CSV table of C-alpha atoms in Angstrom, one decimal:
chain,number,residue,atom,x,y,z
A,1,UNK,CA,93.7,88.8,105.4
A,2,UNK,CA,93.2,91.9,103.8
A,3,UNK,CA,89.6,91.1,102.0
A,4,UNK,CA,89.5,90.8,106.5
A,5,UNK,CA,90.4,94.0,106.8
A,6,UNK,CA,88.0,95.2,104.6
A,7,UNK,CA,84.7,93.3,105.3
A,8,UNK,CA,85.4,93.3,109.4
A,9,UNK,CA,84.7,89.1,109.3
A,10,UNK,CA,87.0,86.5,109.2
A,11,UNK,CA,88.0,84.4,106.6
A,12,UNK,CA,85.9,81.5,106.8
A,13,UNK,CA,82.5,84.0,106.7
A,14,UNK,CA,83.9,86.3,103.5
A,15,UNK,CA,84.6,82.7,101.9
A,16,UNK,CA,88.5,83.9,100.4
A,17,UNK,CA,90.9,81.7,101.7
A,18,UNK,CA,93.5,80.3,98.7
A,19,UNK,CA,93.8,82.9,96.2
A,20,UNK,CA,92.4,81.2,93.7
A,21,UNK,CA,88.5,82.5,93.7
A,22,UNK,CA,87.7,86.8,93.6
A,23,UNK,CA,86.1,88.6,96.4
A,24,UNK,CA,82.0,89.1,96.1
A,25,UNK,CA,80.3,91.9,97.6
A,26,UNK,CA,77.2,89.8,97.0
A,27,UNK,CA,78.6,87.4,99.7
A,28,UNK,CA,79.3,90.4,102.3
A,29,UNK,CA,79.6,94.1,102.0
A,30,UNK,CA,83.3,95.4,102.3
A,31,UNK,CA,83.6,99.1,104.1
A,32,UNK,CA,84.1,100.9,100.7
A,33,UNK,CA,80.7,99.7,99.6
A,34,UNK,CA,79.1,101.2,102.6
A,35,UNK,CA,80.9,104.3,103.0
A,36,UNK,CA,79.8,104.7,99.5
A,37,UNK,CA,76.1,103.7,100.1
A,38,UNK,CA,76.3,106.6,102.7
A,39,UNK,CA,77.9,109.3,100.5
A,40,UNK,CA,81.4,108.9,100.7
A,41,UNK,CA,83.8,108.8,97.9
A,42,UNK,CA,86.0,105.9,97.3
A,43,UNK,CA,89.3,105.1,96.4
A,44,UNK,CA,91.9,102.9,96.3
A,45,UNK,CA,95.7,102.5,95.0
A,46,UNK,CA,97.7,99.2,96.0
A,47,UNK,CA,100.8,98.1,94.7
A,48,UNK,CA,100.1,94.2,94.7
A,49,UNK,CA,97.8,92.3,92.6
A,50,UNK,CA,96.9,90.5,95.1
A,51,UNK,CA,94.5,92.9,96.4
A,52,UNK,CA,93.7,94.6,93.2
A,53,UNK,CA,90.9,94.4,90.6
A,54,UNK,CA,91.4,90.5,89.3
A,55,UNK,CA,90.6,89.1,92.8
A,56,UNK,CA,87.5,91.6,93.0
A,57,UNK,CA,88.8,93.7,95.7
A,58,UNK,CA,87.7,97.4,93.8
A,59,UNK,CA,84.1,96.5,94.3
A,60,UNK,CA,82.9,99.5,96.0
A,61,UNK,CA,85.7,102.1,95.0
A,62,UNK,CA,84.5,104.8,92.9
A,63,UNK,CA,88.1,104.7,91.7
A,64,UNK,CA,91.0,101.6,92.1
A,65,UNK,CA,94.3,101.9,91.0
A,66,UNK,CA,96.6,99.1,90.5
A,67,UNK,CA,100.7,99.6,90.3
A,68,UNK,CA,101.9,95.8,90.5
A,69,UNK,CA,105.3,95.8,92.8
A,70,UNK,CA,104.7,92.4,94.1
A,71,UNK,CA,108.1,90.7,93.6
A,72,UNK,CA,109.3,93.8,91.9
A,73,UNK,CA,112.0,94.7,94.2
A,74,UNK,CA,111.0,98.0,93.6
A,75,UNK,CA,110.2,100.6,96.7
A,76,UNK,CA,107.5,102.9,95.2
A,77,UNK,CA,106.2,104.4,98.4
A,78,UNK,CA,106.7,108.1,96.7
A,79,UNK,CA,104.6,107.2,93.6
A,80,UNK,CA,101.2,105.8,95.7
A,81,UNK,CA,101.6,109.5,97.8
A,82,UNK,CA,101.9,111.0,94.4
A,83,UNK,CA,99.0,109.5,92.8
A,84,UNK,CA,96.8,110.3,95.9
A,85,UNK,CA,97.9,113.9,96.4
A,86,UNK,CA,97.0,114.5,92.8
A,87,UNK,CA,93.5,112.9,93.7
A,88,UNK,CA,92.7,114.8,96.7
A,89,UNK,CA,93.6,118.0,94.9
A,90,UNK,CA,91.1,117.6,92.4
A,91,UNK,CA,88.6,116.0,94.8
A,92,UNK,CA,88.3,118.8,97.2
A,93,UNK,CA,85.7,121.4,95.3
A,94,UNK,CA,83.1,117.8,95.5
A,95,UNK,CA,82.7,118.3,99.0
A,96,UNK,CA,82.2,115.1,99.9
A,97,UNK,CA,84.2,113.4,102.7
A,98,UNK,CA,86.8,110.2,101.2
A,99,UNK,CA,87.6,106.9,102.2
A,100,UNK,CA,91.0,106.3,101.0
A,101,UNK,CA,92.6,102.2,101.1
A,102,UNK,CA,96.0,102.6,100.4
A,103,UNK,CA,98.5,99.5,100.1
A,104,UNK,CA,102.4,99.6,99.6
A,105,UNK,CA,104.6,96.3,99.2
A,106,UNK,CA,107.7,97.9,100.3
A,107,UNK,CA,108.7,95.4,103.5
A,108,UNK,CA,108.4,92.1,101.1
A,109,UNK,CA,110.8,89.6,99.5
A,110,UNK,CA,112.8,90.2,97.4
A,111,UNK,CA,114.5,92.7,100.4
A,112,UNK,CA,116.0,95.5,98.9
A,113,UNK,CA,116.2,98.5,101.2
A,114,UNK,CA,116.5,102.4,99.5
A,115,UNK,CA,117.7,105.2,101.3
A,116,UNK,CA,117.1,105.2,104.7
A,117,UNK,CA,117.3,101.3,105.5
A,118,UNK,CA,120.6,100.2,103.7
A,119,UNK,CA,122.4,101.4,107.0
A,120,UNK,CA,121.8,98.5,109.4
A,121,UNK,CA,122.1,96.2,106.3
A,122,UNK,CA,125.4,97.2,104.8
A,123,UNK,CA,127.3,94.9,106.6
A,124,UNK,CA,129.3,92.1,104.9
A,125,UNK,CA,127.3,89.2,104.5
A,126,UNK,CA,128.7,85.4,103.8
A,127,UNK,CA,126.3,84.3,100.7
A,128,UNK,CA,126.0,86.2,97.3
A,129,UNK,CA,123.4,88.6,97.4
A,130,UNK,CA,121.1,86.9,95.6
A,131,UNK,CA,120.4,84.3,98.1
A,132,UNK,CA,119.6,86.2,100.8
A,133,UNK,CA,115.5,85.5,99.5
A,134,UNK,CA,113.2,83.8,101.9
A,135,UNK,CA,112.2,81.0,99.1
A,136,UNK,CA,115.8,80.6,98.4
A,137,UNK,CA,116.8,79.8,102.2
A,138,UNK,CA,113.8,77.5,102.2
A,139,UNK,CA,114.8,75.7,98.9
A,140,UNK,CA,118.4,75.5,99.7
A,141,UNK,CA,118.2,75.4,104.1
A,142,UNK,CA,120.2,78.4,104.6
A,143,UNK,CA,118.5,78.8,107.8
A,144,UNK,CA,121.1,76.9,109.4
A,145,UNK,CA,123.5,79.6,110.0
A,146,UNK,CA,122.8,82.4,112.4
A,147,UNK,CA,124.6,84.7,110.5
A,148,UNK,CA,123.1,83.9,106.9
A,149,UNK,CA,119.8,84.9,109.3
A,150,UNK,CA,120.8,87.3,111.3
A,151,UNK,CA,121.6,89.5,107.5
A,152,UNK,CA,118.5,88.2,106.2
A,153,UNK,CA,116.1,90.0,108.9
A,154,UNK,CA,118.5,93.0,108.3
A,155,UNK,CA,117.4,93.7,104.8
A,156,UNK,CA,114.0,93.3,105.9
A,157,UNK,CA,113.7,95.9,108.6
A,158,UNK,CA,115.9,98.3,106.2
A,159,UNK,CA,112.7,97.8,104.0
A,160,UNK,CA,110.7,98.5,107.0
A,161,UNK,CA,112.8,101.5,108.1
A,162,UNK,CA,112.2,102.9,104.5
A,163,UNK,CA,108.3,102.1,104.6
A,164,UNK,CA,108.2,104.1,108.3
A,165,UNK,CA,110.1,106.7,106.1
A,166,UNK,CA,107.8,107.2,103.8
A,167,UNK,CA,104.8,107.0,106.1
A,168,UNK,CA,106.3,109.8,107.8
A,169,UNK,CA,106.4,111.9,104.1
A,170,UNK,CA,102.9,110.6,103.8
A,171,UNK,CA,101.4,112.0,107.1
A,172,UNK,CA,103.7,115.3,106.2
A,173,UNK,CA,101.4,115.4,102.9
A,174,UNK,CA,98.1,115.3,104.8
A,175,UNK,CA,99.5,118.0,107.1
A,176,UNK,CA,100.2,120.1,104.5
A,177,UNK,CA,97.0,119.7,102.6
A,178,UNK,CA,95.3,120.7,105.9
A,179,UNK,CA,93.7,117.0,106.1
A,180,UNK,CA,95.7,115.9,108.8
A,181,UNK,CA,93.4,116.9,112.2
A,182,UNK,CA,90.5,116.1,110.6
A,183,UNK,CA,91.4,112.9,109.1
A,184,UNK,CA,91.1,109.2,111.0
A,185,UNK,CA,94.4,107.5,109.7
A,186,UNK,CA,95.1,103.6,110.6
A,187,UNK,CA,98.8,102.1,109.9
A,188,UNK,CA,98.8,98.3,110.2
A,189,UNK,CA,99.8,95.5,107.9
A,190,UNK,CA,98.0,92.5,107.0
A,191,UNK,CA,100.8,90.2,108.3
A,192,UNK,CA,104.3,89.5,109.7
A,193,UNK,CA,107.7,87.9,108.4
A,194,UNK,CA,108.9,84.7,109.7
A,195,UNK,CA,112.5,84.3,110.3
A,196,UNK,CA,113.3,80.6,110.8
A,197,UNK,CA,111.5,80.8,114.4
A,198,UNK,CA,109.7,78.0,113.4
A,199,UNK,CA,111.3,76.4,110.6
A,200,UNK,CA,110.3,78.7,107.8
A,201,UNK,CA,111.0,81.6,106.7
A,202,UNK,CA,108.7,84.6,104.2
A,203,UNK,CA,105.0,84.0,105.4
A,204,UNK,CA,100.9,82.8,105.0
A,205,UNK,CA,101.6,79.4,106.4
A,206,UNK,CA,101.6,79.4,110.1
A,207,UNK,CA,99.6,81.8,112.8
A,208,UNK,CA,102.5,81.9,115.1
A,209,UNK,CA,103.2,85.2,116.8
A,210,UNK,CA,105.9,86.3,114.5
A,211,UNK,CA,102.8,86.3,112.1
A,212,UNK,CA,99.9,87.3,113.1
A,213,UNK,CA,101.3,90.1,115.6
A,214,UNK,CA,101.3,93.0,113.9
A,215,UNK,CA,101.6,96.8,114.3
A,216,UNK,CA,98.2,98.8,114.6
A,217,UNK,CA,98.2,102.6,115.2
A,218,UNK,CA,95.1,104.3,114.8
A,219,UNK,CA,94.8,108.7,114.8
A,220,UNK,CA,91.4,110.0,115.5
A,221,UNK,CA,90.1,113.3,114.0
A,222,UNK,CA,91.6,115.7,116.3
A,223,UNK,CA,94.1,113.1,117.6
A,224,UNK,CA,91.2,112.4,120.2
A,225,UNK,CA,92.5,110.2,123.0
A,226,UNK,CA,96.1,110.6,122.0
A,227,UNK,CA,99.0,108.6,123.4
A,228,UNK,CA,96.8,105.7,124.7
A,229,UNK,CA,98.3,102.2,124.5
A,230,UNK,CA,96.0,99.6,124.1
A,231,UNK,CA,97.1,96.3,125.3
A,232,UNK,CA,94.2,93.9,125.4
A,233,UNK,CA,94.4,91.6,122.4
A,234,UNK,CA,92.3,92.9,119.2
A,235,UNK,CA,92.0,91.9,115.3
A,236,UNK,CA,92.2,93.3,112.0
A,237,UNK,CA,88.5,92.6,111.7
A,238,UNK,CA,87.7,95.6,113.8
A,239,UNK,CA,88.8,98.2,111.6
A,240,UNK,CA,85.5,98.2,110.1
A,241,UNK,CA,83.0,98.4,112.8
A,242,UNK,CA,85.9,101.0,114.3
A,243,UNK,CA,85.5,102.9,110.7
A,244,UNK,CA,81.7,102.8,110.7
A,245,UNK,CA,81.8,104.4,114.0
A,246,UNK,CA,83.7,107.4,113.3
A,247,UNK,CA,82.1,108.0,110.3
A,248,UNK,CA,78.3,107.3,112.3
A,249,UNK,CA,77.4,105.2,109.6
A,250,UNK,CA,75.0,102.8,111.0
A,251,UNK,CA,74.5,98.8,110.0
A,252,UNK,CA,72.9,95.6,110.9
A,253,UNK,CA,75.9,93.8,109.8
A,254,UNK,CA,76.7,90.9,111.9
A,255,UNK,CA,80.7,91.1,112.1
A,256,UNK,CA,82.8,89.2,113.9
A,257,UNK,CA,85.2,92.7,115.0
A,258,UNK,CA,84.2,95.3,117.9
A,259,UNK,CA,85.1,99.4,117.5
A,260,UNK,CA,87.9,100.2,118.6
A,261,UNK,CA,87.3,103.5,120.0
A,262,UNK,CA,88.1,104.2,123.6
A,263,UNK,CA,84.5,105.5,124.1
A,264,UNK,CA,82.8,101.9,122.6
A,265,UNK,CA,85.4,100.0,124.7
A,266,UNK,CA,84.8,101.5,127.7
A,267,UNK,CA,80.7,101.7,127.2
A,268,UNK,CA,80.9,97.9,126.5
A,269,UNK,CA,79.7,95.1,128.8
A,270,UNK,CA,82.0,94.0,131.2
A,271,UNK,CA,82.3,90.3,130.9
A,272,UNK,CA,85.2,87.7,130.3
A,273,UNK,CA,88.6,88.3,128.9
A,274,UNK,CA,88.0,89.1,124.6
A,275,UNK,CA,88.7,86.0,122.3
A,276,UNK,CA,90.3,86.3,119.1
A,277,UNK,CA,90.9,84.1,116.4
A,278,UNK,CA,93.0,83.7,113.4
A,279,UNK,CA,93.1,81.5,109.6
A,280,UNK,CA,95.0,80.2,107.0
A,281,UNK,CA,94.4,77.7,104.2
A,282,UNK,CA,97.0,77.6,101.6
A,283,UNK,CA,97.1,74.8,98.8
A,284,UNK,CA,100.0,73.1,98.2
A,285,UNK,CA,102.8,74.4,96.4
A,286,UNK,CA,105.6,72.4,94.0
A,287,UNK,CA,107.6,73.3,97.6
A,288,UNK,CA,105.3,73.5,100.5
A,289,UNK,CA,102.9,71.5,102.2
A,290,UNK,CA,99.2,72.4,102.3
A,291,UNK,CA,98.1,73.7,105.8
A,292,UNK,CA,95.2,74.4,107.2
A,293,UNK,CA,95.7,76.1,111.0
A,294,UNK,CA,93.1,77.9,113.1
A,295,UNK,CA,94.5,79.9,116.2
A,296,UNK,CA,93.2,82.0,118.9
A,297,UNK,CA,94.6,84.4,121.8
A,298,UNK,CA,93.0,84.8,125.2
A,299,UNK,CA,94.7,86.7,127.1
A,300,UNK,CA,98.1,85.1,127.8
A,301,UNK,CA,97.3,81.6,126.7
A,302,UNK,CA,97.6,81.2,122.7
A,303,UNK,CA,95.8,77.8,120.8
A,304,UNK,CA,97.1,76.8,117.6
A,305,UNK,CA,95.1,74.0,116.7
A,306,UNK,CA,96.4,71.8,113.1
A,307,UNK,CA,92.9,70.5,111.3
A,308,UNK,CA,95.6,68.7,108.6
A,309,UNK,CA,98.2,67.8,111.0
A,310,UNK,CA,101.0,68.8,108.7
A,311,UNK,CA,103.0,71.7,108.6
A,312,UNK,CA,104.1,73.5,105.2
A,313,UNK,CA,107.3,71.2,104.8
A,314,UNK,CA,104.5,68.0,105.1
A,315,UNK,CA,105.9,67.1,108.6
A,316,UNK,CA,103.8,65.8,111.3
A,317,UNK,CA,102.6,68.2,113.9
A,318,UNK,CA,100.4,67.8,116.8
A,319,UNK,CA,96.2,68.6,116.1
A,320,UNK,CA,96.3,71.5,119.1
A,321,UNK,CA,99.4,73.1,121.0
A,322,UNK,CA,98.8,75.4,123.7
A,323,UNK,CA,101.3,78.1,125.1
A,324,UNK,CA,101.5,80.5,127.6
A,325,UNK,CA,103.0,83.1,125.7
A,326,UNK,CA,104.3,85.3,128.9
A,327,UNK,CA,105.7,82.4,130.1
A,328,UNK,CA,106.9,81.1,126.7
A,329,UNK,CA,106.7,84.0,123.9
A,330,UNK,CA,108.7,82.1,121.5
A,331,UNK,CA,106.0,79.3,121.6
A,332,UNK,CA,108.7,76.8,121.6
A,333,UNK,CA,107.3,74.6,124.8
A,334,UNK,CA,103.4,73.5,124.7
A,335,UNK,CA,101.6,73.1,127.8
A,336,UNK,CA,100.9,69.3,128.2
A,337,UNK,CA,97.7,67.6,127.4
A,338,UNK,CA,96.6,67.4,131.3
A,339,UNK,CA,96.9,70.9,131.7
A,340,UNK,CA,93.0,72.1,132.3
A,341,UNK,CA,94.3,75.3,129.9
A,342,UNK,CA,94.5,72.6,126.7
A,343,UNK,CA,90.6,71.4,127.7
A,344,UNK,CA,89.1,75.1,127.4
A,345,UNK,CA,91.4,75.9,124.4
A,346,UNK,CA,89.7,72.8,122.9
A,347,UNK,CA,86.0,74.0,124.0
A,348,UNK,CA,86.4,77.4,122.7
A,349,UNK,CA,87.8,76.3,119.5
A,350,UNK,CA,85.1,73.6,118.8
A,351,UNK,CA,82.3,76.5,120.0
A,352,UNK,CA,84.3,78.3,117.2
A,353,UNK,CA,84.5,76.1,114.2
A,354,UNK,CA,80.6,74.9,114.9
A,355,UNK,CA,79.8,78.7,114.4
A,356,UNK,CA,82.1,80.2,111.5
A,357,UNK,CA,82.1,76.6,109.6
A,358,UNK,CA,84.3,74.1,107.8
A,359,UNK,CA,87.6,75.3,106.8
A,360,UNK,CA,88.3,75.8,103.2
A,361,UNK,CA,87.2,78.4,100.4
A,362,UNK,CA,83.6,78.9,100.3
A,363,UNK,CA,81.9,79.9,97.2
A,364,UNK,CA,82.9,83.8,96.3
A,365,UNK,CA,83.2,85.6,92.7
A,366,UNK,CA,84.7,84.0,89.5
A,367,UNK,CA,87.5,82.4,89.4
A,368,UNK,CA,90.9,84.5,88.9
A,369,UNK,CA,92.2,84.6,85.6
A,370,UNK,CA,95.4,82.3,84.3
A,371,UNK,CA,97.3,84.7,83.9
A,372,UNK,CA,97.1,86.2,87.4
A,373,UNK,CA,97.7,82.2,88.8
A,374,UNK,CA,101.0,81.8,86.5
A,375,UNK,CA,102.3,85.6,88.1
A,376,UNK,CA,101.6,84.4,91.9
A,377,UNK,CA,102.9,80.5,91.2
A,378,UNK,CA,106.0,82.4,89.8
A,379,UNK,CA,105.9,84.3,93.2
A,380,UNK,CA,105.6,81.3,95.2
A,381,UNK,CA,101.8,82.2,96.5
A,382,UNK,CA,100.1,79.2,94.9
């Protein structure tokens, strides 16, 4: 998702789906590799390996920091503001503008909220504290009890409480380095956090809307259209096209996103409600299942369509559910087959998967080294 993020295609196209192979350039540009072509300068600082150097995601930074966290348990929020403040102060005599990707890992398992988010979880819970792990309520079926959940989720949005924290010190850094009117800042996160909603809980095996929906705020230099809502469906993938635009860098990209600036919006072609679509591909784990699910949202009417028919604990699922998620947000009751909703889902999938191709990982980089497989196995990712 976030090698997505950063090229403005989706997965199928950029050809990273498992973890297993690096990101290539040489396959398709990501936005640091054209800002730079254009005179930008580059940098990025991310606390997970998993979008660091040994899966080929600093191609195009002039400069890429790594400070694992992944797993950690560790909140480190203040150190990434740290390590950029120190690099915009020494950057700003090169008068060049800068493109900055910055990742934290601070809302991720193991849950263990700082500061400002131990409030709402301080509560007694009924299990030793060192169960309440999503991989430990899937190994053991914890899930059962409302209340073993109900605490779970609450050490998670303390995590996210202490993330929106230190967002908040973040934006209070640009401010007062006099970046902040000038700057275009997006906030989003490359997924969501399951809960048991569906069976599982911790995520990247299901594109379920406690998954894929997640929060997107974009500031435009001089807070331009400010306070505007946007409530049409849109993907992570246009986050490039929406950065090219700002920054009037011009391509001939083919990307599968659309700028999301109020002016491109509005000077597009009318036409029929906006499509967008959704991956994932996972192996199989000592655990889990191997999935392989392709989704898409028009409108109100969500597809989820299986191409392995299994979910991630092996089981049986249907090959396409369809849901009317304003009738049924919880996606708990599929339309039935007859319904003329499940034919177009079908028709626009299939238009779909004859255009992006067979799921799967497509050739990228080299493969990632051992040592990086053995630290995500440990993690559960592989």
């Amino acid at each position: 998702s976030v090698v997505s993020i950063l090229t403005g295609v989706y997965p199928s196209r950029h050809g990273v789906m498992r973890g297993t192979r690096r990101f290539s350039i040489d396959n398709f540009p990501s936005v640091a590799a054209l800002l730079a072509d254009a005179g930008y300068e580059t940098l990025g600082i991310t606390q997970s390996r998993v979008t660091g150097n040994r899966f080929g995601l600093d191609q195009g930074f002039d400069r890429f920091v790594v400070e694992d966290q992944l797993g950690s348990g560790n909140l480190r929020g203040a150190r990434v503001r740290r390590i950029l403040m120190s690099h915009l102060r020494r950057g700003e005599s090169r008068g060049r503008p800068l493109f900055t990707f910055l990742h934290t890992v601070d809302p991720h398992a193991p849950y263990t909220p700082k500061a400002e988010g131990r409030k709402g979880a301080s509560e007694p819970a009924s299990l030793p504290a060192e169960k309440y792990h999503p991989r430990v309520f899937m190994e053991e079926g914890l899930g059962a009890e409302a209340e073993n959940v109900t605490h779970l989720r609450r050490l998670y949005e303390g995590e996210v409480e202490h993330a929106d924290a230190e967002f908040g010190r973040f934006l209070s850094m640009l401010q007062y380095l006099d970046l902040y009117d000038r700057s275009l800042i997006i906030f989003l996160s490359d997924h969501g956090e399951e809960f048991g909603e569906h069976g599982g809980f911790n995520h990247g095996r299901t594109l379920y809307e406690e998954m894929v929906r997640v929060p997107l705020v974009v500031k435009y230099p001089g807070s331009e259209w400010g306070g505007r809502v946007v409530r049409e469906p849109v993907s992570t993938v246009d986050l490039v096209p929406t950065l090219l635009g700002v920054a009037g860098v011009a391509d001939a990209l083919d990307l599968d996103g659309a700028s999301l600036r109020p002016s491109d919006v509005e000077s597009a072609s009318p036409g029929s409600p906006r499509v967008v679509y959704s991956q994932v591909n996972p192996a199989k784990t000592p655990m889990l299942a191997e999935v392989d699910y392709r989704a898409l949202l028009l409108d109100r009417l969500k597809c989820l369509q299986s191409l392995g028919e299994t979910d991630q604990f092996g089981r049986q699922v249907p090959a396409l559910q369809v849901f009317d998620l304003e009738e049924d947000p919880l996606e708990a009751d599929p339309l039935s087959a007859d319904d003329p909703r499940v034919a177009l889902c079908r028709e626009l999938l299939e238009e779909w998967f004859a255009r992006a191709g067979p799921s799967g990982e497509l050739p990228a980089g080299a493969e990632v080294d051992e040592v990086t497989l053995d630290r995500l196995r440990a993690l559960g990712y592989l």
